[in-house]
mmCIF file of C-alpha atoms in Angstrom:
data_model
loop_
_atom_site.group_PDB
_atom_site.id
_atom_site.type_symbol
_atom_site.label_atom_id
_atom_site.label_comp_id
_atom_site.label_asym_id
_atom_site.label_seq_id
_atom_site.Cartn_x
_atom_site.Cartn_y
_atom_site.Cartn_z
ATOM 1 C CA MET A 2 22.474 -10.345 -1.965
ATOM 2 C CA VAL A 3 19.100 -9.036 -0.831
ATOM 3 C CA VAL A 4 19.199 -5.240 -0.738
ATOM 4 C CA GLY A 5 16.570 -4.099 1.748
ATOM 5 C CA GLY A 6 16.616 -7.544 3.353
ATOM 6 C CA ALA A 7 15.640 -6.173 6.769
ATOM 7 C CA GLY A 8 12.387 -4.760 5.454
ATOM 8 C CA PHE A 9 8.908 -6.232 5.480
ATOM 9 C CA ILE A 10 8.994 -8.015 2.124
ATOM 10 C CA GLY A 11 12.765 -8.336 1.791
ATOM 11 C CA SER A 12 13.102 -10.221 5.085
ATOM 12 C CA HIS A 13 10.536 -12.792 3.941
ATOM 13 C CA VAL A 14 12.492 -13.194 0.705
ATOM 14 C CA VAL A 15 15.672 -13.754 2.738
ATOM 15 C CA ASP A 16 13.874 -16.437 4.772
ATOM 16 C CA ALA A 17 12.655 -18.150 1.610
ATOM 17 C CA TYR A 18 16.116 -18.121 0.014
ATOM 18 C CA ILE A 19 17.745 -19.560 3.136
ATOM 19 C CA GLN A 20 15.048 -22.212 3.395
ATOM 20 C CA GLU A 21 15.946 -23.225 -0.175
ATOM 21 C CA GLY A 22 19.586 -23.642 0.866
ATOM 22 C CA HIS A 23 21.030 -20.412 -0.534
ATOM 23 C CA GLU A 24 23.745 -18.362 1.149
ATOM 24 C CA VAL A 25 22.339 -14.882 1.710
ATOM 25 C CA ILE A 26 23.878 -11.444 2.268
ATOM 26 C CA VAL A 27 21.640 -8.627 3.508
ATOM 27 C CA VAL A 28 22.420 -4.996 2.679
ATOM 28 C CA ASP A 29 20.212 -2.490 4.502
ATOM 29 C CA ASN A 30 20.558 0.979 6.014
ATOM 30 C CA PHE A 31 17.890 0.157 8.630
ATOM 31 C CA SER A 32 16.040 3.401 8.010
ATOM 32 C CA THR A 33 12.823 1.419 7.914
ATOM 33 C CA GLY A 34 14.025 -2.174 8.156
ATOM 34 C CA LYS A 35 14.297 -3.885 11.529
ATOM 35 C CA ARG A 36 17.159 -5.994 12.833
ATOM 36 C CA GLU A 37 14.750 -8.469 14.377
ATOM 37 C CA ASN A 38 13.389 -9.180 10.895
ATOM 38 C CA VAL A 39 16.715 -10.483 9.604
ATOM 39 C CA ASN A 40 17.282 -14.225 9.489
ATOM 40 C CA LYS A 41 20.128 -15.184 11.826
ATOM 41 C CA GLU A 42 21.784 -17.230 9.068
ATOM 42 C CA ALA A 43 22.227 -14.163 6.812
ATOM 43 C CA ARG A 44 25.347 -11.981 6.821
ATOM 44 C CA VAL A 45 24.372 -8.344 7.341
ATOM 45 C CA TYR A 46 25.984 -5.158 6.043
ATOM 46 C CA GLU A 47 24.589 -1.862 7.295
ATOM 47 C CA LEU A 48 25.039 0.762 4.587
ATOM 48 C CA ASP A 49 23.152 3.054 2.233
ATOM 49 C CA ILE A 50 23.164 2.248 -1.487
ATOM 50 C CA TRP A 51 23.010 5.948 -2.353
ATOM 51 C CA SER A 52 25.607 7.508 -0.054
ATOM 52 C CA ASP A 53 27.909 4.640 0.973
ATOM 53 C CA THR A 54 29.188 3.753 -2.486
ATOM 54 C CA GLU A 55 32.716 2.756 -1.464
ATOM 55 C CA GLN A 56 31.440 0.460 1.276
ATOM 56 C CA LEU A 57 28.894 -1.008 -1.112
ATOM 57 C CA GLU A 58 31.614 -1.849 -3.616
ATOM 58 C CA SER A 59 33.701 -3.436 -0.872
ATOM 59 C CA VAL A 60 30.780 -5.772 -0.118
ATOM 60 C CA PHE A 61 30.495 -6.755 -3.785
ATOM 61 C CA ARG A 62 34.249 -7.315 -3.936
ATOM 62 C CA ALA A 63 34.335 -9.452 -0.788
ATOM 63 C CA GLU A 64 31.138 -11.434 -1.265
ATOM 64 C CA GLN A 65 30.973 -11.809 -5.076
ATOM 65 C CA PRO A 66 27.165 -12.282 -5.111
ATOM 66 C CA GLU A 67 25.697 -14.340 -7.952
ATOM 67 C CA ILE A 68 22.189 -12.884 -7.561
ATOM 68 C CA VAL A 69 21.213 -9.362 -6.532
ATOM 69 C CA ASN A 70 17.631 -8.968 -5.326
ATOM 70 C CA HIS A 71 16.725 -5.301 -4.936
ATOM 71 C CA HIS A 72 13.993 -4.519 -2.412
ATOM 72 C CA ALA A 73 15.361 -1.236 -0.997
ATOM 73 C CA VAL A 74 13.028 1.591 -1.968
ATOM 74 C CA GLN A 75 11.334 4.848 -1.111
ATOM 75 C CA LYS A 76 7.924 3.204 -1.179
ATOM 76 C CA SER A 77 5.359 5.935 -0.553
ATOM 77 C CA VAL A 78 3.446 7.407 -3.494
ATOM 78 C CA PRO A 79 2.289 10.492 -1.501
ATOM 79 C CA GLU A 80 5.855 11.080 -0.264
ATOM 80 C CA SER A 81 7.153 10.907 -3.832
ATOM 81 C CA VAL A 82 4.662 13.634 -4.788
ATOM 82 C CA LYS A 83 5.851 15.819 -1.906
ATOM 83 C CA ASN A 84 9.563 15.194 -2.508
ATOM 84 C CA PRO A 85 10.340 13.905 -6.020
ATOM 85 C CA VAL A 86 14.068 14.677 -5.672
ATOM 86 C CA PHE A 87 14.400 12.368 -2.656
ATOM 87 C CA ASP A 88 12.380 9.700 -4.458
ATOM 88 C CA ALA A 89 14.699 9.862 -7.480
ATOM 89 C CA LYS A 90 17.828 9.811 -5.326
ATOM 90 C CA ILE A 91 16.846 6.555 -3.644
ATOM 91 C CA ASN A 92 14.854 4.778 -6.341
ATOM 92 C CA ILE A 93 16.823 5.771 -9.432
ATOM 93 C CA LEU A 94 20.372 6.810 -8.482
ATOM 94 C CA GLY A 95 20.697 4.251 -5.691
ATOM 95 C CA THR A 96 19.609 1.487 -8.045
ATOM 96 C CA LEU A 97 22.069 2.622 -10.723
ATOM 97 C CA HIS A 98 24.895 2.174 -8.208
ATOM 98 C CA LEU A 99 23.750 -1.423 -7.755
ATOM 99 C CA LEU A 100 23.508 -2.006 -11.501
ATOM 100 C CA ASP A 101 27.002 -0.660 -12.151
ATOM 101 C CA LEU A 102 28.478 -2.878 -9.457
ATOM 102 C CA SER A 103 26.485 -5.879 -10.688
ATOM 103 C CA VAL A 104 28.105 -5.520 -14.098
ATOM 104 C CA LYS A 105 31.582 -4.897 -12.653
ATOM 105 C CA TYR A 106 31.445 -7.953 -10.400
ATOM 106 C CA ASN A 107 29.765 -10.325 -12.879
ATOM 107 C CA VAL A 108 26.431 -10.794 -11.133
ATOM 108 C CA GLN A 109 24.492 -13.533 -12.902
ATOM 109 C CA LYS A 110 21.058 -12.023 -12.387
ATOM 110 C CA PHE A 111 19.444 -8.840 -11.052
ATOM 111 C CA ILE A 112 15.912 -9.205 -9.630
ATOM 112 C CA PHE A 113 14.220 -5.822 -9.455
ATOM 113 C CA ILE A 114 11.034 -5.068 -7.556
ATOM 114 C CA SER A 115 8.720 -2.728 -9.432
ATOM 115 C CA SER A 116 5.104 -1.677 -8.897
ATOM 116 C CA GLY A 117 2.138 -3.065 -10.771
ATOM 117 C CA GLY A 118 -0.468 -0.736 -9.286
ATOM 118 C CA ALA A 119 1.479 2.504 -9.575
ATOM 119 C CA LEU A 120 2.490 1.865 -13.175
ATOM 120 C CA THR A 121 -0.915 0.880 -14.525
ATOM 121 C CA GLY A 122 -2.514 4.084 -13.268
ATOM 122 C CA GLU A 123 -6.095 4.592 -14.391
ATOM 123 C CA ALA A 124 -6.203 1.583 -16.691
ATOM 124 C CA ASP A 125 -9.161 0.998 -18.997
ATOM 125 C CA HIS A 126 -9.017 -2.762 -18.496
ATOM 126 C CA ILE A 127 -8.713 -4.469 -15.109
ATOM 127 C CA PRO A 128 -7.008 -6.752 -14.242
ATOM 128 C CA THR A 129 -4.157 -5.154 -16.178
ATOM 129 C CA THR A 130 -1.433 -6.992 -18.040
ATOM 130 C CA GLU A 131 2.232 -6.106 -18.327
ATOM 131 C CA GLU A 132 1.631 -4.806 -21.868
ATOM 132 C CA MET A 133 -0.536 -1.920 -20.717
ATOM 133 C CA ASP A 134 1.033 1.488 -21.374
ATOM 134 C CA PRO A 135 2.221 2.893 -18.031
ATOM 135 C CA GLN A 136 0.196 5.785 -16.639
ATOM 136 C CA LEU A 137 2.924 7.713 -14.859
ATOM 137 C CA ILE A 138 0.935 9.906 -12.480
ATOM 138 C CA SER A 139 3.442 9.971 -9.591
ATOM 139 C CA PRO A 140 7.223 10.357 -9.239
ATOM 140 C CA TYR A 141 7.250 6.930 -7.581
ATOM 141 C CA ALA A 142 5.771 5.353 -10.714
ATOM 142 C CA ILE A 143 8.188 7.308 -12.910
ATOM 143 C CA SER A 144 11.184 6.059 -10.920
ATOM 144 C CA LYS A 145 10.075 2.433 -11.105
ATOM 145 C CA TYR A 146 9.471 2.610 -14.850
ATOM 146 C CA THR A 147 12.804 4.378 -15.369
ATOM 147 C CA ILE A 148 14.688 1.485 -13.776
ATOM 148 C CA GLU A 149 12.792 -1.020 -15.902
ATOM 149 C CA LYS A 150 14.139 0.827 -18.945
ATOM 150 C CA TYR A 151 17.655 0.976 -17.491
ATOM 151 C CA LEU A 152 17.549 -2.782 -16.948
ATOM 152 C CA HIS A 153 16.889 -3.281 -20.648
ATOM 153 C CA PHE A 154 19.845 -0.989 -21.398
ATOM 154 C CA TYR A 155 22.160 -2.894 -19.037
ATOM 155 C CA HIS A 156 21.057 -6.167 -20.610
ATOM 156 C CA ILE A 157 21.627 -5.220 -24.246
ATOM 157 C CA THR A 158 24.798 -3.240 -23.484
ATOM 158 C CA PHE A 159 26.501 -5.327 -20.780
ATOM 159 C CA GLY A 160 24.650 -8.648 -20.901
ATOM 160 C CA LEU A 161 23.175 -8.331 -17.403
ATOM 161 C CA ASN A 162 20.363 -10.832 -16.921
ATOM 162 C CA TYR A 163 17.321 -9.597 -15.018
ATOM 163 C CA THR A 164 13.751 -10.230 -13.942
ATOM 164 C CA VAL A 165 11.325 -7.466 -12.965
ATOM 165 C CA LEU A 166 8.578 -8.350 -10.508
ATOM 166 C CA ARG A 167 5.730 -5.832 -10.490
ATOM 167 C CA TYR A 168 4.039 -6.262 -7.126
ATOM 168 C CA ALA A 169 0.420 -5.641 -6.312
ATOM 169 C CA ASN A 170 -0.266 -4.516 -2.690
ATOM 170 C CA VAL A 171 1.691 -6.900 -0.505
ATOM 171 C CA TYR A 172 0.526 -7.510 3.068
ATOM 172 C CA GLY A 173 1.390 -9.841 5.906
ATOM 173 C CA PRO A 174 3.474 -10.273 9.081
ATOM 174 C CA ARG A 175 6.216 -7.691 9.821
ATOM 175 C CA GLN A 176 4.501 -4.993 7.760
ATOM 176 C CA ALA A 177 4.646 -1.506 9.217
ATOM 177 C CA GLY A 178 1.937 1.056 8.576
ATOM 178 C CA GLY A 179 2.779 3.755 6.070
ATOM 179 C CA GLY A 180 1.390 4.742 2.674
ATOM 180 C CA GLU A 181 -1.336 2.846 0.899
ATOM 181 C CA CYS A 182 0.658 -0.399 0.980
ATOM 182 C CA GLY A 183 0.594 -0.245 4.773
ATOM 183 C CA VAL A 184 -3.156 0.043 5.037
ATOM 184 C CA THR A 185 -3.569 -3.456 6.490
ATOM 185 C CA PRO A 186 -1.422 -2.933 9.620
ATOM 186 C CA ILE A 187 -2.803 0.602 9.978
ATOM 187 C CA PHE A 188 -6.352 -0.743 10.092
ATOM 188 C CA MET A 189 -5.468 -3.622 12.414
ATOM 189 C CA ASN A 190 -3.400 -1.507 14.807
ATOM 190 C CA ASN A 191 -6.141 1.098 15.010
ATOM 191 C CA LEU A 192 -8.779 -1.529 15.697
ATOM 192 C CA LEU A 193 -6.650 -3.184 18.367
ATOM 193 C CA ASN A 194 -6.185 0.215 20.038
ATOM 194 C CA ASP A 195 -9.846 1.239 19.640
ATOM 195 C CA GLN A 196 -8.868 4.064 17.306
ATOM 196 C CA PRO A 197 -10.733 5.126 14.125
ATOM 197 C CA SER A 198 -9.162 4.772 10.678
ATOM 198 C CA VAL A 199 -9.320 7.134 7.715
ATOM 199 C CA LEU A 200 -10.791 6.159 4.342
ATOM 200 C CA PHE A 201 -9.633 8.235 1.365
ATOM 201 C CA ALA A 202 -12.372 8.055 -1.256
ATOM 202 C CA TYR A 203 -13.425 9.619 -4.549
ATOM 203 C CA SER A 204 -16.941 11.025 -4.821
ATOM 204 C CA ASP A 205 -17.872 8.345 -7.363
ATOM 205 C CA MET A 206 -16.219 5.560 -5.311
ATOM 206 C CA PRO A 207 -17.495 5.961 -1.725
ATOM 207 C CA LYS A 208 -15.936 2.653 -0.603
ATOM 208 C CA GLY A 209 -12.504 3.974 -1.465
ATOM 209 C CA THR A 210 -10.012 2.827 -4.055
ATOM 210 C CA THR A 211 -9.576 -0.798 -5.084
ATOM 211 C CA ARG A 212 -6.365 -2.728 -4.722
ATOM 212 C CA ASP A 213 -5.036 -6.214 -5.389
ATOM 213 C CA TYR A 214 -3.825 -7.644 -2.051
ATOM 214 C CA VAL A 215 -1.254 -10.454 -2.238
ATOM 215 C CA TYR A 216 0.156 -12.301 0.772
ATOM 216 C CA VAL A 217 3.861 -11.823 1.476
ATOM 217 C CA GLU A 218 4.792 -15.515 1.637
ATOM 218 C CA ASP A 219 3.337 -16.027 -1.836
ATOM 219 C CA VAL A 220 5.458 -13.093 -3.002
ATOM 220 C CA ALA A 221 8.571 -14.619 -1.456
ATOM 221 C CA THR A 222 7.935 -17.795 -3.450
ATOM 222 C CA ALA A 223 7.899 -15.748 -6.661
ATOM 223 C CA ASN A 224 11.341 -14.396 -5.746
ATOM 224 C CA VAL A 225 12.670 -17.922 -5.279
ATOM 225 C CA LEU A 226 11.355 -18.999 -8.672
ATOM 226 C CA SER A 227 12.829 -15.883 -10.302
ATOM 227 C CA ILE A 228 16.376 -17.029 -9.579
ATOM 228 C CA SER A 229 16.220 -19.504 -12.445
ATOM 229 C CA LYS A 230 13.134 -18.406 -14.415
ATOM 230 C CA GLY A 231 11.617 -15.315 -16.026
ATOM 231 C CA ASP A 232 14.811 -14.054 -17.674
ATOM 232 C CA HIS A 233 14.582 -10.591 -19.319
ATOM 233 C CA SER A 234 10.894 -10.386 -18.386
ATOM 234 C CA ILE A 235 8.535 -8.047 -16.564
ATOM 235 C CA ILE A 236 6.100 -10.084 -14.483
ATOM 236 C CA ASN A 237 3.036 -9.095 -12.442
ATOM 237 C CA ILE A 238 2.774 -10.587 -8.954
ATOM 238 C CA GLY A 239 -0.733 -10.338 -7.497
ATOM 239 C CA THR A 240 -4.085 -12.100 -7.322
ATOM 240 C CA GLY A 241 -6.048 -10.429 -10.122
ATOM 241 C CA LYS A 242 -8.826 -9.541 -7.668
ATOM 242 C CA GLU A 243 -10.011 -6.010 -6.858
ATOM 243 C CA VAL A 244 -10.807 -5.263 -3.224
ATOM 244 C CA PHE A 245 -12.314 -1.974 -2.052
ATOM 245 C CA THR A 246 -10.495 -0.361 0.865
ATOM 246 C CA GLU A 247 -13.689 -0.289 2.913
ATOM 247 C CA ASP A 248 -14.225 -4.012 2.293
ATOM 248 C CA LEU A 249 -10.688 -4.685 3.533
ATOM 249 C CA TYR A 250 -11.518 -2.719 6.678
ATOM 250 C CA CYS A 251 -14.724 -4.699 7.193
ATOM 251 C CA LEU A 252 -12.759 -7.962 6.945
ATOM 252 C CA ALA A 253 -10.275 -6.686 9.506
ATOM 253 C CA GLN A 254 -13.163 -5.726 11.817
ATOM 254 C CA SER A 255 -14.679 -9.184 11.564
ATOM 255 C CA ILE A 256 -11.364 -10.906 12.292
ATOM 256 C CA ILE A 257 -10.536 -8.697 15.280
ATOM 257 C CA GLY A 258 -14.120 -8.544 16.511
ATOM 258 C CA LYS A 259 -14.526 -4.777 16.747
ATOM 259 C CA ASN A 260 -16.789 -2.277 15.012
ATOM 260 C CA ILE A 261 -15.337 1.237 14.766
ATOM 261 C CA PRO A 262 -16.665 3.568 12.033
ATOM 262 C CA LEU A 263 -14.303 4.935 9.406
ATOM 263 C CA ILE A 264 -13.456 8.626 9.074
ATOM 264 C CA ARG A 265 -14.017 9.600 5.440
ATOM 265 C CA GLU A 266 -11.792 12.075 3.618
ATOM 266 C CA LYS A 267 -11.335 13.041 -0.028
ATOM 267 C CA GLU A 268 -8.823 11.346 -2.286
ATOM 268 C CA ARG A 269 -5.068 11.994 -2.118
ATOM 269 C CA THR A 270 -3.001 13.417 -4.972
ATOM 270 C CA GLY A 271 -1.323 10.654 -6.989
ATOM 271 C CA ASP A 272 -3.648 7.871 -5.839
ATOM 272 C CA VAL A 273 -4.803 5.322 -8.415
ATOM 273 C CA LYS A 274 -8.558 4.718 -8.252
ATOM 274 C CA ARG A 275 -8.670 1.058 -9.312
ATOM 275 C CA SER A 276 -5.954 -1.564 -9.480
ATOM 276 C CA ALA A 277 -5.642 -5.318 -9.980
ATOM 277 C CA LEU A 278 -3.016 -7.271 -11.896
ATOM 278 C CA ASP A 279 -3.371 -9.990 -14.500
ATOM 279 C CA CYS A 280 -0.813 -12.573 -13.379
ATOM 280 C CA SER A 281 -1.126 -15.147 -16.164
ATOM 281 C CA ARG A 282 2.455 -14.384 -17.267
ATOM 282 C CA ALA A 283 3.726 -15.310 -13.794
ATOM 283 C CA GLU A 284 2.003 -18.669 -14.055
ATOM 284 C CA LYS A 285 3.405 -19.229 -17.545
ATOM 285 C CA LEU A 286 7.000 -18.109 -16.970
ATOM 286 C CA LEU A 287 7.522 -18.823 -13.276
ATOM 287 C CA GLY A 288 4.943 -21.518 -12.590
ATOM 288 C CA TRP A 289 3.625 -19.194 -9.878
ATOM 289 C CA LYS A 290 0.222 -18.077 -8.657
ATOM 290 C CA ALA A 291 -1.059 -16.619 -5.410
ATOM 291 C CA ASN A 292 -2.342 -19.381 -3.127
ATOM 292 C CA THR A 293 -3.411 -17.519 0.029
ATOM 293 C CA PRO A 294 -7.016 -16.226 0.185
ATOM 294 C CA LEU A 295 -7.348 -12.712 1.606
ATOM 295 C CA ASN A 296 -9.270 -13.752 4.716
ATOM 296 C CA GLU A 297 -6.691 -16.447 5.528
ATOM 297 C CA GLY A 298 -3.801 -14.049 4.994
ATOM 298 C CA LEU A 299 -5.409 -11.408 7.208
ATOM 299 C CA VAL A 300 -5.919 -13.947 9.984
ATOM 300 C CA LYS A 301 -2.224 -14.915 9.791
ATOM 301 C CA THR A 302 -1.275 -11.246 9.850
ATOM 302 C CA PHE A 303 -3.470 -10.568 12.872
ATOM 303 C CA ILE A 304 -2.060 -13.546 14.788
ATOM 304 C CA SER A 305 1.465 -12.350 14.033
ATOM 305 C CA MET A 306 0.665 -8.830 15.255
ATOM 306 C CA ARG A 307 -0.902 -10.116 18.462
ATOM 307 C CA THR A 308 2.079 -12.412 19.076
ATOM 308 C CA ALA A 309 4.561 -9.598 18.475
ATOM 309 C CA SER A 310 2.734 -7.357 20.925
ATOM 310 C CA GLY A 311 2.712 -10.080 23.580
ATOM 311 C CA GLN A 312 -1.053 -10.462 23.555
ATOM 312 C CA GLN A 313 -2.721 -13.849 23.593
ATOM 313 C CA THR A 314 -4.551 -15.065 20.486
ATOM 314 C CA GLN A 315 -7.813 -16.898 20.578
#
């Protein structure tokens, strides 16, 4: 069962699972996910994990999933700052519904998607490891860390097996613009439409914040490996490389072949200044590492966007 399997990342995970021969159920409320993203071989249930609890249990009862992969999330850090109650409702209470049902229906493993960048905050050492003390400077980060702690509770109390994947900034085909994680399609869409983009920057970091950008198909591979590996572990999924936001924009300009100046604004509340993840644990426990260079991944993303819009690619 892939919860949020119609979303950007979740749909790629569904594709990867089906390609490996697994039977896949998608649960999604389609608030942000798209039906065209969903693999035609998956069985789809449209419901909300927070409000449709009876329907959700009926799906568990009927389908008896062995693995639950949880990608449904309120994903925006700025939105969590504006509305922490909504963030907690989706990211904490919704997930607890899934955990309760996973125990009740004997799920063999729960794969939870957490956030490497949001949890590390203003780390002293970059790239950061999983052992770094979380710097909880946004409700979004608090909600992710809270579920990591609940997973430990469900394991020691009910025996629920789990793996936590702490993502860096995932990008690639099917990604919609929105929040800092959607900066890649925002930049590319703006460039394609001859529109300027905004750079949020600190006074001492004029090129903007740094992020660790990891390609979505590499991330999907980590989810496949997590079915049978990484038990009871928290694992970073990224590249370990810092990239300034302005440098990402310059790469996008070079790929698309346009030069439109950025609009510069001051930093946003809750933003982390620098972020990159040490992923040596992923290589050790999962046998995984990111294989797609940023330039190559951006080219694939651009081609996908042009194809989706019906434009010809060169």
